[in-house]
Structure formats: structure tokens, C-alpha cells
Short mmCIF file of C-alpha atoms in Angstrom, two decimals:
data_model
loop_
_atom_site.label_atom_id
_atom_site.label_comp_id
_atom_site.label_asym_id
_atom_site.label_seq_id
_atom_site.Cartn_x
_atom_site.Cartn_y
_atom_site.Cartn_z
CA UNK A 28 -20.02 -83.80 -33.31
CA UNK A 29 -19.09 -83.12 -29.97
CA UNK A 30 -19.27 -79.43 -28.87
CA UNK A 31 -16.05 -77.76 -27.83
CA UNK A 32 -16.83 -74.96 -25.65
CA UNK A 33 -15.58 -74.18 -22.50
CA UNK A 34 -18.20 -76.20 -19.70
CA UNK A 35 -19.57 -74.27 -16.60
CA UNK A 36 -20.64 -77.47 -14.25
CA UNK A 37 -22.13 -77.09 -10.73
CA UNK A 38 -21.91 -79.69 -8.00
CA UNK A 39 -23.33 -79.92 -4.89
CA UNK A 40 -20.57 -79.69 -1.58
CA UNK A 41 -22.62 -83.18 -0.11
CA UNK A 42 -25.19 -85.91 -1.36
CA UNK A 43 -28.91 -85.00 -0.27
CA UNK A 44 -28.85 -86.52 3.35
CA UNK A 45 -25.64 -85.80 4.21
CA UNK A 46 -24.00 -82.77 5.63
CA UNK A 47 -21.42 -80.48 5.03
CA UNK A 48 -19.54 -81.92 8.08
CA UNK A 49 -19.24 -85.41 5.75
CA UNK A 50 -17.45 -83.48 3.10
CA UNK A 51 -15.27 -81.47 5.27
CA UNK A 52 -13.90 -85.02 6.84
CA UNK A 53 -13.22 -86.29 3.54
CA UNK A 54 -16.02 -89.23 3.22
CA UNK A 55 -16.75 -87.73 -0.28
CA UNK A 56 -13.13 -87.13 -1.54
CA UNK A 57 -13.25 -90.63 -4.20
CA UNK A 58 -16.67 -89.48 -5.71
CA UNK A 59 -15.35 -85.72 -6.23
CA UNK A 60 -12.10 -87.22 -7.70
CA UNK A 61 -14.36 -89.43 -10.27
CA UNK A 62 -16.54 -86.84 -10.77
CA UNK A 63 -13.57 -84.37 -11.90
CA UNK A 64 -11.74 -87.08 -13.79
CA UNK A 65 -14.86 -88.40 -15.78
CA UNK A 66 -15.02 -84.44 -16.95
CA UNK A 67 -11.04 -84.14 -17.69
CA UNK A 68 -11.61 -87.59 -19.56
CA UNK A 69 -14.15 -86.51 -21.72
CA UNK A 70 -12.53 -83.18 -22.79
CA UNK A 71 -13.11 -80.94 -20.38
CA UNK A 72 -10.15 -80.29 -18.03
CA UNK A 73 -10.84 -76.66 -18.58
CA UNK A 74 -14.58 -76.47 -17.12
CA UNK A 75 -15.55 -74.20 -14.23
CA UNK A 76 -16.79 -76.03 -11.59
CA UNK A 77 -19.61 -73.99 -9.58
CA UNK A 78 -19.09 -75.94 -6.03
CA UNK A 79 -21.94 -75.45 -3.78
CA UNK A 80 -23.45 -72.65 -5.90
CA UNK A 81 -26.30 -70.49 -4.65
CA UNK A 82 -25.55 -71.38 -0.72
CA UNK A 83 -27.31 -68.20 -0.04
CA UNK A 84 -30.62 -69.57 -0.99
CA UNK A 85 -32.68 -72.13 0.70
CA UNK A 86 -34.37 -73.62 -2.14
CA UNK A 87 -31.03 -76.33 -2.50
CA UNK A 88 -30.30 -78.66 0.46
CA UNK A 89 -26.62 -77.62 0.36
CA UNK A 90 -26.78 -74.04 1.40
CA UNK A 91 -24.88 -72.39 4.14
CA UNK A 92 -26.51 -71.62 7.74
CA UNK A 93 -24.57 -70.31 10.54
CA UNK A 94 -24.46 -73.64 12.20
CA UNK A 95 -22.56 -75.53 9.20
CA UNK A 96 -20.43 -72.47 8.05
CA UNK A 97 -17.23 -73.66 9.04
CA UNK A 98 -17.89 -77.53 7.41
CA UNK A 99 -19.19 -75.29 4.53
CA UNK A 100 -15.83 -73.72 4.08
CA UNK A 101 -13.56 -76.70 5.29
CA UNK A 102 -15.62 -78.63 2.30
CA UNK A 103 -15.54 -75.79 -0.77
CA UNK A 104 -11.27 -75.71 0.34
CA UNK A 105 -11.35 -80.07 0.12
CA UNK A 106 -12.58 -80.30 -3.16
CA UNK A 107 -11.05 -77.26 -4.67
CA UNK A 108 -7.68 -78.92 -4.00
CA UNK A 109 -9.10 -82.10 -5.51
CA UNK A 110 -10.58 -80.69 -8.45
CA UNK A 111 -7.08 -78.90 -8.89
CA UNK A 112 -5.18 -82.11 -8.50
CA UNK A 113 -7.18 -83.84 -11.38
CA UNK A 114 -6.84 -80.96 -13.64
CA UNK A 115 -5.25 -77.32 -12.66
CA UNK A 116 -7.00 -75.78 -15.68
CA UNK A 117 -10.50 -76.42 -13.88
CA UNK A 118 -11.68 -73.12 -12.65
CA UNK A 119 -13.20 -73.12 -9.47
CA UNK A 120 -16.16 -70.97 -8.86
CA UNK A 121 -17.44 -69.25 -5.57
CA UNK A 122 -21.40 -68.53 -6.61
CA UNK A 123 -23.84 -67.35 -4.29
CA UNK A 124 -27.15 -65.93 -5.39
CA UNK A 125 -27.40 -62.40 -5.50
CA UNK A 126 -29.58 -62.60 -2.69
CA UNK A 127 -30.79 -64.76 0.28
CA UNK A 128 -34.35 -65.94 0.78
CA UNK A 129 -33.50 -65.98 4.68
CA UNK A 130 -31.28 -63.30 5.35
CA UNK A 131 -28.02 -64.99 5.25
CA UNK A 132 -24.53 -63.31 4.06
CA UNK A 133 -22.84 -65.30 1.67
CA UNK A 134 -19.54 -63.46 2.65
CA UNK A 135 -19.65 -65.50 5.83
CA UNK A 136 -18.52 -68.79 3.63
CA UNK A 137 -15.82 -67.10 1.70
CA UNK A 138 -13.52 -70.09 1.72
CA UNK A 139 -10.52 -67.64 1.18
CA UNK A 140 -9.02 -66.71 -2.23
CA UNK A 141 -6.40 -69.43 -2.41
CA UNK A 142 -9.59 -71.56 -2.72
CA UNK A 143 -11.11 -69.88 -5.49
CA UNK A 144 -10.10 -68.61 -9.08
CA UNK A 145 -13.64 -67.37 -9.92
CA UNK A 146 -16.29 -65.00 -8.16
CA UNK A 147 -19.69 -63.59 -8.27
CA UNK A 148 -23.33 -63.79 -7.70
CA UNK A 149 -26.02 -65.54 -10.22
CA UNK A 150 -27.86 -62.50 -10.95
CA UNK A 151 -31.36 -63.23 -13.00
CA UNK A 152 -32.89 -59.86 -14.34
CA UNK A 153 -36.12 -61.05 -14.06
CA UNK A 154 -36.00 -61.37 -9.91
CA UNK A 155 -37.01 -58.16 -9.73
CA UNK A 156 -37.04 -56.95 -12.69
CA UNK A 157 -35.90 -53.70 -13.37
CA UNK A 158 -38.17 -52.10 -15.95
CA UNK A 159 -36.31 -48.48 -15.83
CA UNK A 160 -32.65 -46.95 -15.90
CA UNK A 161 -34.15 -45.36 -12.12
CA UNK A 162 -34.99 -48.43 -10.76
CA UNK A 163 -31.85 -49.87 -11.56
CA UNK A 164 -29.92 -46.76 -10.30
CA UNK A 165 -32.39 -47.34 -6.79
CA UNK A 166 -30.90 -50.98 -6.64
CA UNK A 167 -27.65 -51.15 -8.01
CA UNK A 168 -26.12 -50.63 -4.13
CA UNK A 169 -28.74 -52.34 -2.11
CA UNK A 170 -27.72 -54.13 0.15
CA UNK A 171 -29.63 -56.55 2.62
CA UNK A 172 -29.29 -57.64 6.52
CA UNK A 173 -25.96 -57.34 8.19
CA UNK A 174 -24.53 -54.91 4.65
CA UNK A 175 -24.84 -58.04 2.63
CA UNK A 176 -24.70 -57.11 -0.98
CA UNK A 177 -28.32 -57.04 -3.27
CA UNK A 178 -27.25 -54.95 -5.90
CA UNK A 179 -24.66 -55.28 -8.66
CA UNK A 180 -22.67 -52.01 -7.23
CA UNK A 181 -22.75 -53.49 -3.58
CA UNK A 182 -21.73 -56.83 -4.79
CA UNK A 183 -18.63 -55.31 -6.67
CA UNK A 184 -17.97 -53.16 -4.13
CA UNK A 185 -17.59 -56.37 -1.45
CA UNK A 186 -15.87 -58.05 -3.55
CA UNK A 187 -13.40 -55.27 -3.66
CA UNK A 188 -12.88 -55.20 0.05
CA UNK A 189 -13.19 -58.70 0.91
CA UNK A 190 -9.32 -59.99 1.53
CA UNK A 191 -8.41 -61.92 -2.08
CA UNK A 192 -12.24 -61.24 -3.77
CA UNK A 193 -11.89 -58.96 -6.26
CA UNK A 194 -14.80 -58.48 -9.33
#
């Protein structure tokens, strides 16, 4: 039996060895549309799709740098409006990490909110941990390089002044 829940799927913006750049022209637009109609096909026209998640973060060959940030946007906008064209019940996702390994801001590839129906960081308790109500009161606004947001208070709070990102 075939579970019936509601998917969360994550795809990379480009293939390993490509660019964002390739994306943003549209070279990839008939592999995201098979992508997103394989999932509609097999039940789940409903899914959110996590495009490009954890950009912040070096550790996956898709994330953002200042020198592909536009491409990186112009790409996330291309296959929302795909993903949307194959099934407007998808849910779009805008996911950075709750923090960067290399000190970028993951507000600098907010692809604007006509582009996205769902936001906020992965946040893993265990990285750090927080093993007291203190420590979590110390981090829950920290923020990083440039004001980015570390903590869950900082991240709310950007999302509540960023134009269209609201928690």
C-alpha cells in the first residue's frame, strides 16, 4: 500500500558540473518538467519541492556564492514557474541552512516572494546543541557576518522584514 502523505522533495537548481548560469538560460527546463510530472503522475501534485535547499552551505555543489547569485535567483524563479505549470498545488520551498559554513547570507538569493510559497531555515538541534533553556535564550538572536540570521529569533525576525518573507 502506497503511503499517502503529503511529500517534501528537494532538487538540486543544476546537474553536478554544471552551473547555475545553465539553469537560469533554460538548458534544464525539459528535465525539471519530467521531474515534476513523474511526481504529479504518481500522486503527488501536492509535494513541496525544496529547490536548491541549503545554498548557504558548502558541503552541496549547488550553493550560492556571490559570483553566481543572480543565475542562482534567475534559476530558483525558472523552475518555480515550471513546477507551478505542472501542478499549482506543488509548494515551492526557499531552504537555506540555518547557517553558513563560509560566511555567506542566504538573504542575498531571496528569489522574491512571487517565487516562493514556503520559507525557512533547516534547523538541526544537534548543530550546536543547546543543552539549557540559557543557552538557547544566548542563541535564539544570533546572528552571523553581514546581520545574517543564526538563531531561530533572528531568522523570524528577517523573515519579517524581508519584502514578501514572512515566518
Amino acid at each position: 500500500r502506497r503511503w499517502s502523505g503529503r511529500m517534501s522533495f528537494s532538487t538540486p537548481l543544476w546537474a553536478k558540473g554544471e552551473t547555475a548560469a545553465v539553469t537560469a538560460q533554460g538548458k534544464n527546463d525539459a528535465n525539471f518538467r519530467a521531474l515534476f510530472t513523474s511526481l504529479k503522475e504518481l500522486g503527488h501534485g501536492n509535494a513541496f519541492i525544496r529547490l536548491g535547499w541549503e545554498m548557504n552551505g558548502s558541503w552541496f555543489y549547488w550553493h550560492a556564492t556571490p559570483d553566481n547569485e543572480k543565475d542562482w535567483k534567475a534559476a530558483f524563479r525558472k523552475i518555480y514557474k515550471i513546477a507551478k505549470e505542472v501542478s499549482p498545488d506543488f509548494q515551492v520551498v526557499w531552504n537555506p541552512n540555518k547557517s553558513s559554513d563560509y560566511g555567506y547570507d542566504a538573504r542575498r538569493v531571496w528569489p522574491e516572494a512571487d517565487c516562493v510559497d514556503v520559507a525557512g531555515p533547516d534547523w538541526y538541534g544537534t548543530y550546536p546543541a543547546y543543552h539549557s533553556a540559557a543557552q538557547w535564550d544566548a542563541g535564539y538572536m544570533a546572528t552571523g557576518p553581514g546581520g545574517a540570521p543564526l538563531g531561530l529569533g533572528a531568522w523570524r525576525f528577517a523573515c519579517s522584514i524581508v519584502p514578501g518573507l514572512k515566518d
